[in-house]
PDB file of C-alpha atoms in Angstrom:
ATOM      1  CA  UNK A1352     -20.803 -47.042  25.451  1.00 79.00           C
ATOM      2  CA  UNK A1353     -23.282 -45.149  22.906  1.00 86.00           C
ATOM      3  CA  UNK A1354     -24.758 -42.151  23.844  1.00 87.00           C
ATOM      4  CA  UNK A1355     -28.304 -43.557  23.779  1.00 89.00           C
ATOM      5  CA  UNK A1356     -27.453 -46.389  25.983  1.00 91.00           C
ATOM      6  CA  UNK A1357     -26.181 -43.835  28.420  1.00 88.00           C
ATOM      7  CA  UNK A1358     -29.298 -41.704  28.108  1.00 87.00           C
ATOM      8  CA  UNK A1359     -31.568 -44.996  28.800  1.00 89.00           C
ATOM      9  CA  UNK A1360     -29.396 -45.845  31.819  1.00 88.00           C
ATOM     10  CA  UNK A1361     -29.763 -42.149  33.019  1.00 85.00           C
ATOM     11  CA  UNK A1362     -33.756 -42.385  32.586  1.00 85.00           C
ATOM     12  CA  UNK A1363     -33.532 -45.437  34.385  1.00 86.00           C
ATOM     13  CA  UNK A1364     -31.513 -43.967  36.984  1.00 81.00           C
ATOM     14  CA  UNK A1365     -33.166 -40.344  37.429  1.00 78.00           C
ATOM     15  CA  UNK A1366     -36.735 -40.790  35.538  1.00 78.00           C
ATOM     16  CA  UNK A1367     -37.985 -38.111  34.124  1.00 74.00           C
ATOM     17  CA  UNK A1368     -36.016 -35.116  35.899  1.00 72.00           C
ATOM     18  CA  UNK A1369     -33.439 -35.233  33.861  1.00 76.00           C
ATOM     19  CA  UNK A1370     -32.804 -32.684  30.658  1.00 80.00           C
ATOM     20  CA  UNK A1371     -32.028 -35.042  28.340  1.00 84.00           C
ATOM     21  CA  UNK A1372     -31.249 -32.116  24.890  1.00 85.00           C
ATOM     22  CA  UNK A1373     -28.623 -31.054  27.123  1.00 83.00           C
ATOM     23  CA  UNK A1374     -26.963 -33.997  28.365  1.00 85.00           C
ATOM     24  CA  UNK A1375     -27.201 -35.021  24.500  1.00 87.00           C
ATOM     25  CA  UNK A1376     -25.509 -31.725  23.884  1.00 86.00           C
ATOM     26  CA  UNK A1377     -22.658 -32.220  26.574  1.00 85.00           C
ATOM     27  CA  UNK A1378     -22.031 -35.669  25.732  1.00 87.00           C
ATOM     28  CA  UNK A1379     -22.098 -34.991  21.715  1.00 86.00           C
ATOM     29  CA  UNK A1380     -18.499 -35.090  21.482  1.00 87.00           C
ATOM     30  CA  UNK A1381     -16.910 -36.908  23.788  1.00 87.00           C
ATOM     31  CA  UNK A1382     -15.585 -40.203  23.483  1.00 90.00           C
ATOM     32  CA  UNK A1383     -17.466 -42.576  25.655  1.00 90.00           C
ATOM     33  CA  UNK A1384     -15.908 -45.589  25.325  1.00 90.00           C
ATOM     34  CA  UNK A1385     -13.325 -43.906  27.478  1.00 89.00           C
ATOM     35  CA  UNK A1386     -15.226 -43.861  30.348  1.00 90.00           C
ATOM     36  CA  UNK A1387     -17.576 -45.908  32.227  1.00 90.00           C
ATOM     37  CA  UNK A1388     -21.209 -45.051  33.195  1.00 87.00           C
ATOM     38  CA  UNK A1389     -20.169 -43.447  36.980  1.00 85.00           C
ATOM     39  CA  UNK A1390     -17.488 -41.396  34.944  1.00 87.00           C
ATOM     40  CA  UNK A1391     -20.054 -40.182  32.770  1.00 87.00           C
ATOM     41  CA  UNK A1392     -21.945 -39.269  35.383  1.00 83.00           C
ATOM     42  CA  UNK A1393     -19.635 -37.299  37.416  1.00 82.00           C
ATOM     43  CA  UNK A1394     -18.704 -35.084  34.105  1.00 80.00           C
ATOM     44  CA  UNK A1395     -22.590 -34.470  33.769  1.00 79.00           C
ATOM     45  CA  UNK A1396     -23.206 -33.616  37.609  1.00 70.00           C
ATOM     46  CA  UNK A1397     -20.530 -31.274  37.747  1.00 58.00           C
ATOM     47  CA  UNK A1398     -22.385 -29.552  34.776  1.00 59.00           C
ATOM     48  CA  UNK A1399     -25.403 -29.663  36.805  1.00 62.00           C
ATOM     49  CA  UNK A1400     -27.883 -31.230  33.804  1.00 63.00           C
ATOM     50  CA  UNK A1401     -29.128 -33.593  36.630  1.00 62.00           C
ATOM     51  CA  UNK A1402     -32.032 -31.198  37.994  1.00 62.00           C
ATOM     52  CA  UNK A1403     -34.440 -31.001  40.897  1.00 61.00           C
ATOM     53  CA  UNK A1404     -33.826 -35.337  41.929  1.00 61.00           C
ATOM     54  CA  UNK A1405     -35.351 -34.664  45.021  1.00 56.00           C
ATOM     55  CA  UNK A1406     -38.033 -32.599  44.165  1.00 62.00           C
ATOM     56  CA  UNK A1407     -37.737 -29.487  46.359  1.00 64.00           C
ATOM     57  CA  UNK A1408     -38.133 -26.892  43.328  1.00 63.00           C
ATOM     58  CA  UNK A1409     -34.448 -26.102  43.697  1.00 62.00           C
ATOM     59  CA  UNK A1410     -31.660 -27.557  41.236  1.00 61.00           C
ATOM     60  CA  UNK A1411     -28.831 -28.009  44.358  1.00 61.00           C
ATOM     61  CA  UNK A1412     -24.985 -30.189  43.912  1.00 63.00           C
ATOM     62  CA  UNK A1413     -25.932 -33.814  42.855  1.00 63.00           C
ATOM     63  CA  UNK A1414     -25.250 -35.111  45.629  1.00 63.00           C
ATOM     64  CA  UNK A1415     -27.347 -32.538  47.615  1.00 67.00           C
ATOM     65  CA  UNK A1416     -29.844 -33.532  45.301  1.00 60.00           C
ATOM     66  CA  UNK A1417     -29.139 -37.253  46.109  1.00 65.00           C
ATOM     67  CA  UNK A1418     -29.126 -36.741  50.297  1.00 67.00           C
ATOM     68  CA  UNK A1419     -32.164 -35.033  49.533  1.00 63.00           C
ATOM     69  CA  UNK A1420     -33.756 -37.532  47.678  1.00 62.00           C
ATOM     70  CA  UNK A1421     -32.817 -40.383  50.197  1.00 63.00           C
ATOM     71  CA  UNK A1422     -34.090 -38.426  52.636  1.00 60.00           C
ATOM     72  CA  UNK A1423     -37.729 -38.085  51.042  1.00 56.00           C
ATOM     73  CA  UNK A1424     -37.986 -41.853  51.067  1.00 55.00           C
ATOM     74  CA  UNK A1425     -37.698 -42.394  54.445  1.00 58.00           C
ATOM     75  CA  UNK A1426     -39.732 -39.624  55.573  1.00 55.00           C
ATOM     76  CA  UNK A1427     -36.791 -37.078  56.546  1.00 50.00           C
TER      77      UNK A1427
END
């Protein structure tokens, strides 16, 4: 997988909430045909290059981020 085509699936995936200069900068060198796109995913949220997904002003754990998220769209 090239590095852009993980940064387009990441846009898809996130939008525009996403820093993308430093998940280029984490992702620079490693080798990502190692891994698949989840993989890649967990190394980046445990960096916390994610951000705010859910919107609340505060840049929480991914998957806080994700509950919180969720949780917006059905009015929680």
């Amino acid at each position: 997988m090239e590095i852009q085509e993980v940064i387009a699936q990441i846009k898809d995936k996130f939008g525009d909430k996403v820093d993308i200069s430093a998940i280029t900068e984490k992702l620079k060198d490693v080798d990502l045909s190692k891994f698949n796109f989840n993989e890649i995913l967990d190394k980046l949220n445990l960096s916390n290059l994610v951000g705010d997904l859910d919107g609340d002003g505060v840049q929480e754990s991914f998957f806080e981020e994700v509950k919180g998220k969720i949780g917006g769209m059905f009015g929680k």
